[in-house]
mmCIF file of C-alpha atoms in Angstrom:
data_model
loop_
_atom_site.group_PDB
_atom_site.id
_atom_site.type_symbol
_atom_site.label_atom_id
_atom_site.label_comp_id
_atom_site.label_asym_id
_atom_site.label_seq_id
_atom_site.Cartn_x
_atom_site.Cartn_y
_atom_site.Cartn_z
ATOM 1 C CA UNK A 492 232.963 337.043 107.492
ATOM 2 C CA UNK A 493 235.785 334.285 106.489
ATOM 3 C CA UNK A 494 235.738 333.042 110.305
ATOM 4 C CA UNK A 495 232.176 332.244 109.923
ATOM 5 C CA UNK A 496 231.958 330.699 106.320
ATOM 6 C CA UNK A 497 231.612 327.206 108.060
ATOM 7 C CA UNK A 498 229.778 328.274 110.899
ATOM 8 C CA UNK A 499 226.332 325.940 111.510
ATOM 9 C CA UNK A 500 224.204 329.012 112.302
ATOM 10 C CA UNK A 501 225.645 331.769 109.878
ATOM 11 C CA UNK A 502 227.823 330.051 106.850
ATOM 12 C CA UNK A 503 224.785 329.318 104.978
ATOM 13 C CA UNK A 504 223.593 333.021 104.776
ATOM 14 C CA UNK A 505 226.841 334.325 103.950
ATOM 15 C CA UNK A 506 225.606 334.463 100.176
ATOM 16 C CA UNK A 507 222.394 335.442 100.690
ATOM 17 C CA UNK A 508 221.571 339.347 100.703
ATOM 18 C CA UNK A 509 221.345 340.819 103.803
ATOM 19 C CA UNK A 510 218.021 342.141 103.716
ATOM 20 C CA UNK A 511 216.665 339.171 102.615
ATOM 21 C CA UNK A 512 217.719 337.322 105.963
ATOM 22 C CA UNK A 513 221.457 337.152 104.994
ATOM 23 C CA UNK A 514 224.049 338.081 107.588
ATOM 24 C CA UNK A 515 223.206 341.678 108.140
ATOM 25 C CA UNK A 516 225.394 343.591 110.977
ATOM 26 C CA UNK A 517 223.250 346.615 112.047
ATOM 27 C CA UNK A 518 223.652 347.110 115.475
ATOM 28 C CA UNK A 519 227.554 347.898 117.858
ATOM 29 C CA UNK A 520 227.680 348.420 121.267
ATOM 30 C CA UNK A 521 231.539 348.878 123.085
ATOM 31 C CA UNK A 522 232.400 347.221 126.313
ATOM 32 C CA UNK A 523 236.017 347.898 127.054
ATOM 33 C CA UNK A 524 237.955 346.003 124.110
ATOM 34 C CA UNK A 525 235.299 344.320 123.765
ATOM 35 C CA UNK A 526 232.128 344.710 120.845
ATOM 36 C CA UNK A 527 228.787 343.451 120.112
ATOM 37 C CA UNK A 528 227.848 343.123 117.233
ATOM 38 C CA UNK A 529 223.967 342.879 116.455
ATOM 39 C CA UNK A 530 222.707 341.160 113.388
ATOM 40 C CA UNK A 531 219.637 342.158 111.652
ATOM 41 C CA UNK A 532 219.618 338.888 110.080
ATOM 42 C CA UNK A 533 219.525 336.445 109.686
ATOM 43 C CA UNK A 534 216.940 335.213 112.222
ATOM 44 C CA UNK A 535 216.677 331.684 113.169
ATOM 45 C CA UNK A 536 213.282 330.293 114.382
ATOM 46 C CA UNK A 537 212.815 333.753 116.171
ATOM 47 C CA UNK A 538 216.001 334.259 117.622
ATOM 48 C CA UNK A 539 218.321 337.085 116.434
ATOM 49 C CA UNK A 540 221.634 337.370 116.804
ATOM 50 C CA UNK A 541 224.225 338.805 118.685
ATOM 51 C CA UNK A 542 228.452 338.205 118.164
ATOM 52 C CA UNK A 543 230.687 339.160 120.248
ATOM 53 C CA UNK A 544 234.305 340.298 120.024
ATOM 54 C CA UNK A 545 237.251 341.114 121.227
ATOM 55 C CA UNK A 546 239.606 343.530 119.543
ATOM 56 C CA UNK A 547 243.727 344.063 119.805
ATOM 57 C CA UNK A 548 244.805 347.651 118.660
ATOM 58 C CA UNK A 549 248.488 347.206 117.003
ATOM 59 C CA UNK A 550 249.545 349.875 115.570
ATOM 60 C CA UNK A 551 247.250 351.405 112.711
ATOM 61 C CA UNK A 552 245.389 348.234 112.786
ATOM 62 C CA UNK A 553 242.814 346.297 114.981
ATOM 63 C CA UNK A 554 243.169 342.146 114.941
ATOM 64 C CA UNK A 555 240.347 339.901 116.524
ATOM 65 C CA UNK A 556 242.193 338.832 120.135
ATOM 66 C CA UNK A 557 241.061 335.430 121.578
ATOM 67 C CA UNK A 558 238.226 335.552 124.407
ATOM 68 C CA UNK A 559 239.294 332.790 126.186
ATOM 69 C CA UNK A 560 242.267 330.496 127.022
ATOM 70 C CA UNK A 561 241.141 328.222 124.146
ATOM 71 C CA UNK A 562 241.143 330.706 121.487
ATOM 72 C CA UNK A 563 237.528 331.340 120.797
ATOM 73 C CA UNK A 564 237.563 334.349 118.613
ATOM 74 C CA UNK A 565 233.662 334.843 118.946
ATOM 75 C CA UNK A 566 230.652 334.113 120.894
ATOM 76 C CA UNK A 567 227.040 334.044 119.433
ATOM 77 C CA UNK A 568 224.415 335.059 122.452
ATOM 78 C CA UNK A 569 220.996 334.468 120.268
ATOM 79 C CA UNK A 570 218.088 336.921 121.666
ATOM 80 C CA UNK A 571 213.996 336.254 121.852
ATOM 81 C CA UNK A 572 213.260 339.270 120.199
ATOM 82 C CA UNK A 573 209.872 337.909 118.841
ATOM 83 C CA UNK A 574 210.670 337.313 115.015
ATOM 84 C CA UNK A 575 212.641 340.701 114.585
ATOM 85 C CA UNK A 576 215.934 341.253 113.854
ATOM 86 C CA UNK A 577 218.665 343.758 115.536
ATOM 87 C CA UNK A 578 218.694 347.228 114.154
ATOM 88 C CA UNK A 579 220.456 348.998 116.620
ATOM 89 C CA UNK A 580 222.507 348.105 120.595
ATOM 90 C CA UNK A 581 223.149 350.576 123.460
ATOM 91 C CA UNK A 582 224.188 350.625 126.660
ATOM 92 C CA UNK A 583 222.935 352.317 129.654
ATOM 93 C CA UNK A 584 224.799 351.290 132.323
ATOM 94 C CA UNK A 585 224.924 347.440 133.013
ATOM 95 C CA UNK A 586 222.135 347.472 130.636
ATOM 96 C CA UNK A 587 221.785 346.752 127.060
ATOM 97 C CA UNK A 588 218.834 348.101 124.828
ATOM 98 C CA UNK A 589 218.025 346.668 121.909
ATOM 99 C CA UNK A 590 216.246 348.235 118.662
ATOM 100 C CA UNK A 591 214.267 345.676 117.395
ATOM 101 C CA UNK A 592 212.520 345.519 114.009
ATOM 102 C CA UNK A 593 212.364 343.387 110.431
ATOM 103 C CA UNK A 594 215.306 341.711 109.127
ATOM 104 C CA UNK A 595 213.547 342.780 105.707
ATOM 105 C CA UNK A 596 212.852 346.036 104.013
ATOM 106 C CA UNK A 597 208.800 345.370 105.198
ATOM 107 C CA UNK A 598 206.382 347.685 107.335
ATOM 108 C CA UNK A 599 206.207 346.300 110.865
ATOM 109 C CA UNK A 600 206.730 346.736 114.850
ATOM 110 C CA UNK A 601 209.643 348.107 116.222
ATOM 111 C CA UNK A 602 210.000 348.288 119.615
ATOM 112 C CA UNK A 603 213.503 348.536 122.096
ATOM 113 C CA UNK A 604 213.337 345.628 124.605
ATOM 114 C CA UNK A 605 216.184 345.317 127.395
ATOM 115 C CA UNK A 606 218.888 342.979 128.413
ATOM 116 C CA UNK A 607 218.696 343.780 132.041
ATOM 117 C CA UNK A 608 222.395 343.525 133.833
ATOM 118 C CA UNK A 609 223.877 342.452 130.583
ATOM 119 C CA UNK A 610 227.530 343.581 131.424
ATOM 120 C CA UNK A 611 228.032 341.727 134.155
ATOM 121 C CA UNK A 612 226.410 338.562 132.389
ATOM 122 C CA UNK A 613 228.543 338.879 129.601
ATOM 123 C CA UNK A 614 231.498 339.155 131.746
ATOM 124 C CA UNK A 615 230.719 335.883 133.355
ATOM 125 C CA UNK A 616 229.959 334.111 130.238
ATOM 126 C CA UNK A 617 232.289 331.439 128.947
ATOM 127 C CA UNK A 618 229.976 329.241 126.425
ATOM 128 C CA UNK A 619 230.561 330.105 122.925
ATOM 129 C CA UNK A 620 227.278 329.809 122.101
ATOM 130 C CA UNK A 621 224.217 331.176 124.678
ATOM 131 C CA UNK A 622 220.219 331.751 124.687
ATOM 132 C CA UNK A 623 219.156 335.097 126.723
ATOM 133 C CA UNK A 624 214.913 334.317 126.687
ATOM 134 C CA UNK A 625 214.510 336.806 129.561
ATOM 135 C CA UNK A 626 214.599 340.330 127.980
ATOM 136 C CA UNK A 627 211.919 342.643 128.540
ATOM 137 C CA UNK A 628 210.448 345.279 126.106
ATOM 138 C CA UNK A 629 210.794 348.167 127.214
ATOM 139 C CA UNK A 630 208.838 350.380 124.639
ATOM 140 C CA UNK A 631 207.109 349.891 121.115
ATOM 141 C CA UNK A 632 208.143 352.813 118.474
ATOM 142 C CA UNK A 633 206.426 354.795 116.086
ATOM 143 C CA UNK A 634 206.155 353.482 112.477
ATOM 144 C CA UNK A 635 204.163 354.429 109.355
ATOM 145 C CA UNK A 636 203.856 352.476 106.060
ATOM 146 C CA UNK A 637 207.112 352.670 104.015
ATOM 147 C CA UNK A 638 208.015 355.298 106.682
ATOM 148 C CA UNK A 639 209.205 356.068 109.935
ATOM 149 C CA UNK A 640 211.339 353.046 110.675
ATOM 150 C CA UNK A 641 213.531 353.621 113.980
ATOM 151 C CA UNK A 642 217.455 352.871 112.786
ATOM 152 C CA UNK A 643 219.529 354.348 115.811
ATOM 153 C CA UNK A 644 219.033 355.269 119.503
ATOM 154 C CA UNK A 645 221.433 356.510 121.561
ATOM 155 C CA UNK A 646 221.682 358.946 124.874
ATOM 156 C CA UNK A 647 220.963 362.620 124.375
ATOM 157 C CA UNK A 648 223.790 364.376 126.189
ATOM 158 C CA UNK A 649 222.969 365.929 129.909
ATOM 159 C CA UNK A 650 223.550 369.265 127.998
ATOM 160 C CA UNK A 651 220.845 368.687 126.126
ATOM 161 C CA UNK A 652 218.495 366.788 128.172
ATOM 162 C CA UNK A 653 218.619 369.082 130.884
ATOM 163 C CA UNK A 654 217.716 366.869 134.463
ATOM 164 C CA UNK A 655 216.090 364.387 132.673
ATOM 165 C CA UNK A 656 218.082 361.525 131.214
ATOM 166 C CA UNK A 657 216.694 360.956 127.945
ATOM 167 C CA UNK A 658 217.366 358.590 124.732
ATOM 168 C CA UNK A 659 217.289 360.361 121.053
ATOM 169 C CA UNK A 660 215.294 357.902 118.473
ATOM 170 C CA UNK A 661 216.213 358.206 114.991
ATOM 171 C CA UNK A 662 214.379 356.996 111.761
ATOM 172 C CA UNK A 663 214.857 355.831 108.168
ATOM 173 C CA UNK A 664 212.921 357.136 105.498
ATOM 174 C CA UNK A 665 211.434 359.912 107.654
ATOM 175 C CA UNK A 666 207.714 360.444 107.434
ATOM 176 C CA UNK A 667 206.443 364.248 106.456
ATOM 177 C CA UNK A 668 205.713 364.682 110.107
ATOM 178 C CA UNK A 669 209.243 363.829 110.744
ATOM 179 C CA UNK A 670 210.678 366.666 108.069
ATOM 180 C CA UNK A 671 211.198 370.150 108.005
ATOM 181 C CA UNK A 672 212.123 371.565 104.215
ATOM 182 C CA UNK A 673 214.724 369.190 102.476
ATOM 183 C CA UNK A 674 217.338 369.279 105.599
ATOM 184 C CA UNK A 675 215.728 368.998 108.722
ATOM 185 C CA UNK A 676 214.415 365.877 109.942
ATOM 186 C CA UNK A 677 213.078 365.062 113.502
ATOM 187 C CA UNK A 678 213.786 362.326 116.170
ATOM 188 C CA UNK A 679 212.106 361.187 119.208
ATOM 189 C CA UNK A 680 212.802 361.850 123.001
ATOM 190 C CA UNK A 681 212.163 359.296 125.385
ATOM 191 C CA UNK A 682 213.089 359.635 128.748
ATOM 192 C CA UNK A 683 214.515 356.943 130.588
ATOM 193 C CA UNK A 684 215.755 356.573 134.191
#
Protein backbone atom coordinates (compact mmCIF):
# COMPACT_ATOMS: atom_id res chain seq x y z
CA UNK A 1 0.00 0.00 0.00
CA UNK A 2 3.14 2.56 0.39
CA UNK A 3 3.37 2.68 -3.61
CA UNK A 4 -0.06 3.99 -3.70
CA UNK A 5 -0.16 6.49 -0.67
CA UNK A 6 0.02 9.37 -3.32
CA UNK A 7 -1.86 7.79 -5.87
CA UNK A 8 -4.94 10.27 -7.32
CA UNK A 9 -7.44 7.38 -7.38
CA UNK A 10 -6.46 5.26 -4.21
CA UNK A 11 -4.15 7.47 -1.63
CA UNK A 12 -7.12 9.07 -0.23
CA UNK A 13 -8.81 5.74 0.90
CA UNK A 14 -5.79 4.33 2.26
CA UNK A 15 -7.14 5.41 5.84
CA UNK A 16 -10.44 4.73 5.41
CA UNK A 17 -11.78 1.11 6.41
CA UNK A 18 -12.12 -1.13 3.82
CA UNK A 19 -15.60 -1.96 4.05
CA UNK A 20 -16.57 1.35 4.21
CA UNK A 21 -15.18 2.04 0.56
CA UNK A 22 -11.48 2.01 1.68
CA UNK A 23 -8.97 0.08 -0.38
CA UNK A 24 -10.28 -3.39 0.01
CA UNK A 25 -8.29 -6.28 -2.04
CA UNK A 26 -10.80 -9.19 -2.38
CA UNK A 27 -10.37 -10.67 -5.51
CA UNK A 28 -6.55 -12.57 -7.33
CA UNK A 29 -6.40 -14.03 -10.45
CA UNK A 30 -2.59 -15.45 -11.82
CA UNK A 31 -1.42 -14.89 -15.31
CA UNK A 32 2.09 -16.18 -15.61
CA UNK A 33 4.19 -13.79 -13.17
CA UNK A 34 1.78 -11.77 -13.48
CA UNK A 35 -1.50 -10.93 -10.77
CA UNK A 36 -4.66 -9.12 -10.63
CA UNK A 37 -5.62 -7.88 -8.02
CA UNK A 38 -9.45 -6.95 -7.59
CA UNK A 39 -10.55 -4.30 -5.20
CA UNK A 40 -13.78 -4.39 -3.46
CA UNK A 41 -13.39 -0.84 -2.84
CA UNK A 42 -13.16 1.61 -3.14
CA UNK A 43 -15.49 2.39 -6.08
CA UNK A 44 -15.24 5.52 -7.97
CA UNK A 45 -18.38 6.93 -9.73
CA UNK A 46 -19.26 3.19 -10.53
CA UNK A 47 -16.13 1.91 -11.58
CA UNK A 48 -14.25 -0.74 -9.52
CA UNK A 49 -11.00 -1.52 -9.58
CA UNK A 50 -8.58 -3.73 -10.83
CA UNK A 51 -4.33 -3.54 -10.22
CA UNK A 52 -2.19 -5.30 -11.81
CA UNK A 53 1.24 -6.77 -11.05
CA UNK A 54 4.08 -8.25 -11.79
CA UNK A 55 6.03 -10.36 -9.36
CA UNK A 56 10.05 -11.45 -9.20
CA UNK A 57 10.59 -14.68 -7.05
CA UNK A 58 14.25 -14.25 -5.34
CA UNK A 59 14.90 -16.52 -3.17
CA UNK A 60 12.34 -16.89 -0.15
CA UNK A 61 10.93 -13.67 -1.21
CA UNK A 62 8.70 -12.12 -4.02
CA UNK A 63 9.62 -8.20 -5.09
CA UNK A 64 7.18 -6.16 -7.41
CA UNK A 65 9.25 -6.38 -11.05
CA UNK A 66 8.63 -3.40 -13.43
CA UNK A 67 5.89 -3.96 -16.30
CA UNK A 68 7.37 -1.96 -18.69
CA UNK A 69 10.65 -0.37 -19.93
CA UNK A 70 9.77 2.73 -17.87
CA UNK A 71 9.36 1.11 -14.63
CA UNK A 72 5.67 1.15 -14.03
CA UNK A 73 5.23 -1.11 -11.11
CA UNK A 74 1.31 -1.19 -11.55
CA UNK A 75 -1.51 -0.67 -13.81
CA UNK A 76 -5.12 0.25 -12.66
CA UNK A 77 -7.78 -1.24 -15.45
CA UNK A 78 -11.14 0.35 -13.74
CA UNK A 79 -14.32 -2.02 -14.60
CA UNK A 80 -18.27 -0.93 -15.22
CA UNK A 81 -19.46 -3.25 -12.86
CA UNK A 82 -22.67 -1.15 -12.15
CA UNK A 83 -21.90 0.39 -8.59
CA UNK A 84 -20.42 -2.96 -7.12
CA UNK A 85 -17.26 -3.69 -6.06
CA UNK A 86 -14.85 -6.88 -6.81
CA UNK A 87 -15.33 -9.80 -4.53
CA UNK A 88 -13.76 -12.39 -6.30
CA UNK A 89 -11.50 -12.91 -10.23
CA UNK A 90 -11.12 -16.14 -12.26
CA UNK A 91 -10.01 -17.21 -15.25
CA UNK A 92 -11.39 -19.51 -17.74
CA UNK A 93 -9.33 -19.50 -20.46
CA UNK A 94 -8.66 -16.05 -22.17
CA UNK A 95 -11.50 -15.07 -20.06
CA UNK A 96 -11.85 -13.34 -16.85
CA UNK A 97 -15.01 -13.64 -14.53
CA UNK A 98 -15.70 -11.36 -12.17
CA UNK A 99 -17.77 -11.72 -8.74
CA UNK A 100 -19.41 -8.69 -8.35
CA UNK A 101 -21.22 -7.37 -5.26
CA UNK A 102 -21.18 -4.32 -2.42
CA UNK A 103 -18.08 -2.73 -1.44
CA UNK A 104 -20.06 -2.57 2.03
CA UNK A 105 -21.24 -5.11 4.50
CA UNK A 106 -25.13 -4.31 2.91
CA UNK A 107 -27.78 -6.81 1.34
CA UNK A 108 -27.66 -6.46 -2.44
CA UNK A 109 -27.09 -8.06 -6.11
CA UNK A 110 -24.36 -10.10 -6.86
CA UNK A 111 -23.93 -11.27 -10.05
CA UNK A 112 -20.43 -12.63 -12.13
CA UNK A 113 -20.13 -10.54 -15.35
CA UNK A 114 -17.19 -11.38 -17.92
CA UNK A 115 -14.16 -9.77 -19.36
CA UNK A 116 -14.36 -11.52 -22.64
CA UNK A 117 -10.61 -12.24 -24.19
CA UNK A 118 -9.09 -10.49 -21.27
CA UNK A 119 -5.60 -12.25 -21.53
CA UNK A 120 -4.78 -11.31 -24.63
CA UNK A 121 -6.00 -7.60 -23.90
CA UNK A 122 -4.01 -7.39 -21.00
CA UNK A 123 -1.06 -8.61 -22.79
CA UNK A 124 -1.34 -5.85 -25.28
CA UNK A 125 -1.94 -3.20 -22.82
CA UNK A 126 0.70 -0.58 -22.17
CA UNK A 127 -1.36 2.50 -20.50
CA UNK A 128 -1.00 2.59 -16.86
CA UNK A 129 -4.23 3.50 -16.37
CA UNK A 130 -7.38 1.86 -18.66
CA UNK A 131 -11.42 1.80 -18.77
CA UNK A 132 -12.87 -1.82 -19.88
CA UNK A 133 -16.97 -0.55 -20.34
CA UNK A 134 -17.62 -3.67 -22.44
CA UNK A 135 -18.06 -6.60 -19.95
CA UNK A 136 -21.01 -8.63 -20.03
CA UNK A 137 -22.90 -10.27 -17.07
CA UNK A 138 -22.92 -13.38 -17.32
CA UNK A 139 -25.23 -14.52 -14.37
CA UNK A 140 -26.97 -12.86 -11.23
CA UNK A 141 -26.42 -15.03 -7.83
CA UNK A 142 -28.46 -16.04 -5.11
CA UNK A 143 -28.65 -13.74 -2.02
CA UNK A 144 -30.84 -13.53 1.10
CA UNK A 145 -30.97 -10.71 3.71
CA UNK A 146 -27.83 -10.72 5.94
CA UNK A 147 -27.22 -14.08 4.16
CA UNK A 148 -26.05 -15.87 1.32
CA UNK A 149 -23.51 -13.46 -0.08
CA UNK A 150 -21.32 -15.21 -2.95
CA UNK A 151 -17.37 -14.64 -1.75
CA UNK A 152 -15.43 -17.15 -4.12
CA UNK A 153 -15.94 -19.00 -7.44
CA UNK A 154 -13.68 -21.05 -8.92
CA UNK A 155 -13.67 -24.33 -11.42
CA UNK A 156 -14.90 -27.60 -9.98
CA UNK A 157 -12.29 -30.12 -11.06
CA UNK A 158 -13.21 -32.54 -14.26
CA UNK A 159 -13.14 -35.26 -11.48
CA UNK A 160 -15.79 -33.85 -10.01
CA UNK A 161 -17.80 -32.32 -12.65
CA UNK A 162 -17.92 -35.28 -14.61
CA UNK A 163 -18.41 -34.06 -18.71
CA UNK A 164 -19.73 -31.00 -17.78
CA UNK A 165 -17.41 -28.11 -17.03
CA UNK A 166 -18.80 -26.48 -14.14
CA UNK A 167 -17.90 -23.42 -11.66
CA UNK A 168 -18.32 -24.06 -7.65
CA UNK A 169 -20.03 -20.75 -5.98
CA UNK A 170 -19.26 -20.18 -2.49
CA UNK A 171 -21.00 -17.90 0.16
CA UNK A 172 -20.47 -15.85 3.32
CA UNK A 173 -22.64 -16.10 6.11
CA UNK A 174 -24.43 -19.17 4.71
CA UNK A 175 -28.20 -19.15 4.82
CA UNK A 176 -30.00 -22.35 6.72
CA UNK A 177 -30.68 -23.69 3.29
CA UNK A 178 -27.05 -23.49 2.67
CA UNK A 179 -26.09 -25.62 6.11
CA UNK A 180 -26.05 -28.98 7.15
CA UNK A 181 -25.44 -29.39 11.24
CA UNK A 182 -22.58 -26.96 12.43
CA UNK A 183 -19.92 -28.24 9.62
CA UNK A 184 -21.39 -28.65 6.44
CA UNK A 185 -22.23 -25.85 4.33
CA UNK A 186 -23.34 -25.91 0.61
CA UNK A 187 -22.19 -24.14 -2.65
CA UNK A 188 -23.62 -23.70 -5.99
CA UNK A 189 -22.91 -25.47 -9.40
CA UNK A 190 -23.13 -23.63 -12.43
CA UNK A 191 -22.17 -25.01 -15.51
CA UNK A 192 -20.34 -23.13 -17.92
CA UNK A 193 -18.96 -23.94 -21.40
Amino acid sequence: TKMLADDPHFGPYMSIPGKDNGFDIEGLAVHGRRLLLGLRGPVLRGWAALLEVEIDARDDHLRLAPLDNSGSLFRKHFLQLDGMGVRDLHFSGDDLFILAGPTMVLDGEIRLFKWPCAKPQLTANREPVRFVPALTESVALPHGRGVNRAEAVCDLPPELAGDKPSWLVLYDAPGPNRRDGEHAVFGDLLQHG
